[in-house]
């Protein structure tokens, strides 16, 4: 998918003179991808940055949305686009920041639990640092933006086993399964053809 998306994203970065451009997709509430948000500090400083999916609900409840990570009634999607870790950095500011920081980034732990009781890990927990936190290290003058592209064209990972895919489907979430990944290959081709002016019949929805 990135081969379809990145040339357009490069053009957007160039046209808007962005120091950072995050490629994003429309995000469902509760979906396991980070959300791009405009964060306002207590002193009034603002920054556009990724918030990890396991922090979104708590952050919203503590600030602007008591219900947490919920859908926008107008769209049925999260108001915050999902960051898919396709990142474009302007090389000049990036090189300057690497020289300043030595390449170090803040570290954190992201535990993945087996169930809602949070008493058992689903997989080993590790110390991580994230490339999508790079914008947080930039000065306030940095131009940080994002480009939203459809899920089928930009983001359709195949990483979920069958049992977990069924559970995600029952909750109305993207499944990230082998079946959805294959379907999106065809759907992405249809999107490109439609954008080129080709008239296609509407898709047929079937549950088997």
Coordinates of C-alpha atoms in Angstrom, one line a residue:
X1 CA 0.0 0.0 0.0
X2 CA 2.8 2.5 0.8
X3 CA 3.9 2.5 -2.8
X4 CA 0.5 3.9 -3.8
X5 CA 0.4 6.4 -0.9
X6 CA 3.8 7.8 -0.4
X7 CA 4.2 9.7 -3.7
X8 CA 1.1 11.7 -2.9
X9 CA 2.1 12.2 0.7
X10 CA 5.5 13.5 -0.5
X11 CA 3.7 16.0 -2.7
X12 CA 1.5 17.2 0.2
X13 CA 4.6 17.6 2.4
X14 CA 6.4 19.6 -0.2
X15 CA 3.4 21.8 -1.0
X16 CA 2.8 22.6 2.7
X17 CA 6.5 22.7 3.7
X18 CA 5.9 20.2 6.5
X19 CA 8.7 19.1 8.8
X20 CA 6.6 16.0 9.6
X21 CA 3.7 14.4 7.7
X22 CA 2.0 11.4 9.2
X23 CA 0.0 9.3 6.8
X24 CA -3.3 8.5 8.6
X25 CA -6.5 6.6 8.0
X26 CA -10.0 7.1 9.4
X27 CA -10.0 5.4 12.8
X28 CA -12.8 3.5 14.6
X29 CA -13.2 4.1 18.4
X30 CA -11.2 1.5 20.3
X31 CA -9.2 0.5 17.2
X32 CA -5.6 -0.6 18.1
X33 CA -3.8 2.2 16.3
X34 CA -2.7 5.6 17.7
X35 CA -4.6 8.8 17.1
X36 CA -3.3 12.1 15.8
X37 CA -4.3 14.9 18.2
X38 CA -3.6 18.5 18.8
X39 CA -2.4 18.6 22.4
X40 CA -2.5 21.8 24.5
X41 CA -0.2 22.1 27.5
X42 CA -1.1 23.9 30.7
X43 CA 1.1 26.8 29.7
X44 CA -0.8 27.2 26.4
X45 CA 1.8 25.5 24.1
X46 CA 0.2 23.2 21.4
X47 CA 1.6 20.4 19.4
X48 CA 0.2 17.9 16.9
X49 CA 1.3 14.4 18.0
X50 CA 0.4 10.7 18.1
X51 CA -1.3 9.4 21.2
X52 CA -1.0 5.6 21.6
X53 CA -4.3 3.7 21.4
X54 CA -4.0 2.4 24.9
X55 CA -3.8 6.0 26.2
X56 CA -6.5 7.6 24.1
X57 CA -9.6 6.7 26.2
X58 CA -8.0 7.8 29.5
X59 CA -6.7 11.0 28.0
X60 CA -10.0 12.0 26.5
X61 CA -11.9 11.2 29.8
X62 CA -9.5 13.3 31.7
X63 CA -9.7 16.3 29.4
X64 CA -12.3 17.0 26.7
X65 CA -14.6 13.9 26.4
X66 CA -16.1 12.3 29.6
X67 CA -17.2 9.3 27.5
X68 CA -13.7 8.6 26.3
X69 CA -12.9 7.1 22.9
X70 CA -16.3 7.4 21.2
X71 CA -17.4 8.0 17.6
X72 CA -18.3 11.3 16.0
X73 CA -22.1 10.9 15.4
X74 CA -21.8 12.6 12.0
X75 CA -19.2 10.0 10.7
X76 CA -19.4 7.0 12.9
X77 CA -15.6 7.2 13.2
X78 CA -13.2 8.6 15.8
X79 CA -12.7 12.4 15.5
X80 CA -9.0 11.6 15.6
X81 CA -7.3 10.0 12.5
X82 CA -5.4 6.9 13.0
X83 CA -1.6 7.0 12.6
X84 CA -0.3 4.0 10.6
X85 CA 3.5 4.7 11.1
X86 CA 4.1 5.9 7.5
X87 CA 6.0 9.0 8.4
X88 CA 7.7 11.6 6.2
X89 CA 10.4 13.8 7.8
X90 CA 12.0 16.9 6.2
X91 CA 15.7 15.9 6.2
X92 CA 17.1 19.3 7.3
X93 CA 15.2 19.6 10.6
X94 CA 15.6 15.8 11.2
X95 CA 19.4 16.0 10.9
X96 CA 19.5 19.0 13.2
X97 CA 17.4 17.2 15.8
X98 CA 19.5 14.0 15.6
X99 CA 22.6 16.1 16.2
X100 CA 21.0 17.8 19.2
X101 CA 19.5 14.7 20.8
X102 CA 22.0 12.1 19.8
X103 CA 19.1 10.0 18.5
X104 CA 17.6 9.3 21.9
X105 CA 13.8 9.1 22.3
X106 CA 11.7 8.8 25.5
X107 CA 11.0 5.2 26.5
X108 CA 7.8 3.6 27.8
X109 CA 6.2 0.2 28.5
X110 CA 3.0 -0.9 26.6
X111 CA 1.6 -4.0 28.3
X112 CA -0.8 -6.2 26.4
X113 CA -3.2 -8.0 28.7
X114 CA -5.1 -11.2 28.1
X115 CA -8.5 -9.8 29.2
X116 CA -10.1 -6.9 30.9
X117 CA -9.0 -7.9 34.4
X118 CA -5.5 -6.9 33.5
X119 CA -4.0 -9.7 35.6
X120 CA -2.3 -11.7 32.9
X121 CA -0.2 -10.7 30.0
X122 CA -1.2 -11.7 26.5
X123 CA 2.4 -11.4 25.3
X124 CA 5.8 -10.5 26.9
X125 CA 6.0 -6.8 27.8
X126 CA 9.0 -4.8 26.7
X127 CA 10.6 -1.4 26.9
X128 CA 9.8 0.6 23.7
X129 CA 10.5 3.9 22.1
X130 CA 8.5 5.1 19.1
X131 CA 9.5 6.9 15.9
X132 CA 6.1 8.6 15.9
X133 CA 7.1 10.5 19.1
X134 CA 9.7 12.4 17.0
X135 CA 7.4 15.4 16.5
X136 CA 7.3 15.9 20.3
X137 CA 11.0 16.6 20.3
X138 CA 10.6 19.5 17.8
X139 CA 10.4 23.2 18.6
X140 CA 6.9 24.9 18.6
X141 CA 7.8 26.5 15.2
X142 CA 7.9 23.1 13.5
X143 CA 5.3 22.4 10.9
X144 CA 3.7 19.1 11.8
X145 CA 0.7 17.8 9.8
X146 CA -1.0 14.6 8.5
X147 CA -2.6 13.2 5.4
X148 CA -5.7 11.0 5.7
X149 CA -6.1 8.3 3.1
X150 CA -8.6 5.4 2.9
X151 CA -8.0 2.3 5.0
X152 CA -8.2 0.0 2.0
X153 CA -5.5 1.8 0.0
X154 CA -3.2 2.8 2.9
X155 CA -3.6 0.4 5.8
X156 CA -4.8 -3.3 5.8
X157 CA -2.4 -5.3 7.9
X158 CA -2.7 -9.1 8.2
X159 CA -1.7 -9.8 11.8
X160 CA -4.8 -11.2 13.6
X161 CA -5.5 -14.9 14.2
X162 CA -9.0 -16.3 13.4
X163 CA -10.4 -16.3 16.9
X164 CA -9.3 -12.7 17.6
X165 CA -10.6 -11.6 14.2
X166 CA -14.0 -13.0 15.0
X167 CA -14.1 -11.1 18.3
X168 CA -13.0 -7.8 16.5
X169 CA -15.7 -8.3 13.9
X170 CA -18.4 -8.9 16.5
X171 CA -17.5 -5.5 18.1
X172 CA -17.6 -3.7 14.7
X173 CA -13.8 -3.2 14.6
X174 CA -11.5 -3.9 11.6
X175 CA -10.2 -7.5 11.9
X176 CA -6.7 -7.2 10.3
X177 CA -7.1 -10.8 9.2
X178 CA -6.0 -12.7 6.2
X179 CA -9.5 -12.5 4.7
X180 CA -9.8 -8.7 5.2
X181 CA -6.3 -8.2 3.9
X182 CA -7.1 -10.1 0.6
X183 CA -10.4 -8.3 0.2
X184 CA -8.8 -4.9 0.6
X185 CA -6.3 -5.7 -2.2
X186 CA -9.2 -5.9 -4.6
X187 CA -11.0 -2.9 -2.9
X188 CA -7.9 -0.8 -3.2
X189 CA -7.6 -1.5 -6.9
X190 CA -11.3 -0.5 -7.3
X191 CA -10.6 2.8 -5.5
X192 CA -7.8 3.6 -7.8
X193 CA -9.9 2.8 -10.9
X194 CA -12.8 4.8 -9.6
X195 CA -10.5 7.8 -8.9
X196 CA -9.4 7.5 -12.5
X197 CA -13.0 7.8 -13.7
X198 CA -13.8 4.2 -14.3
X199 CA -17.4 3.4 -13.5
X200 CA -17.7 0.2 -11.3
X201 CA -20.7 -1.6 -9.9
X202 CA -21.3 -1.2 -6.2
X203 CA -19.7 -3.9 -3.9
X204 CA -21.7 -6.9 -2.8
X205 CA -21.7 -7.5 1.0
X206 CA -21.9 -11.1 2.0
X207 CA -21.4 -12.9 5.4
X208 CA -20.4 -16.5 5.2

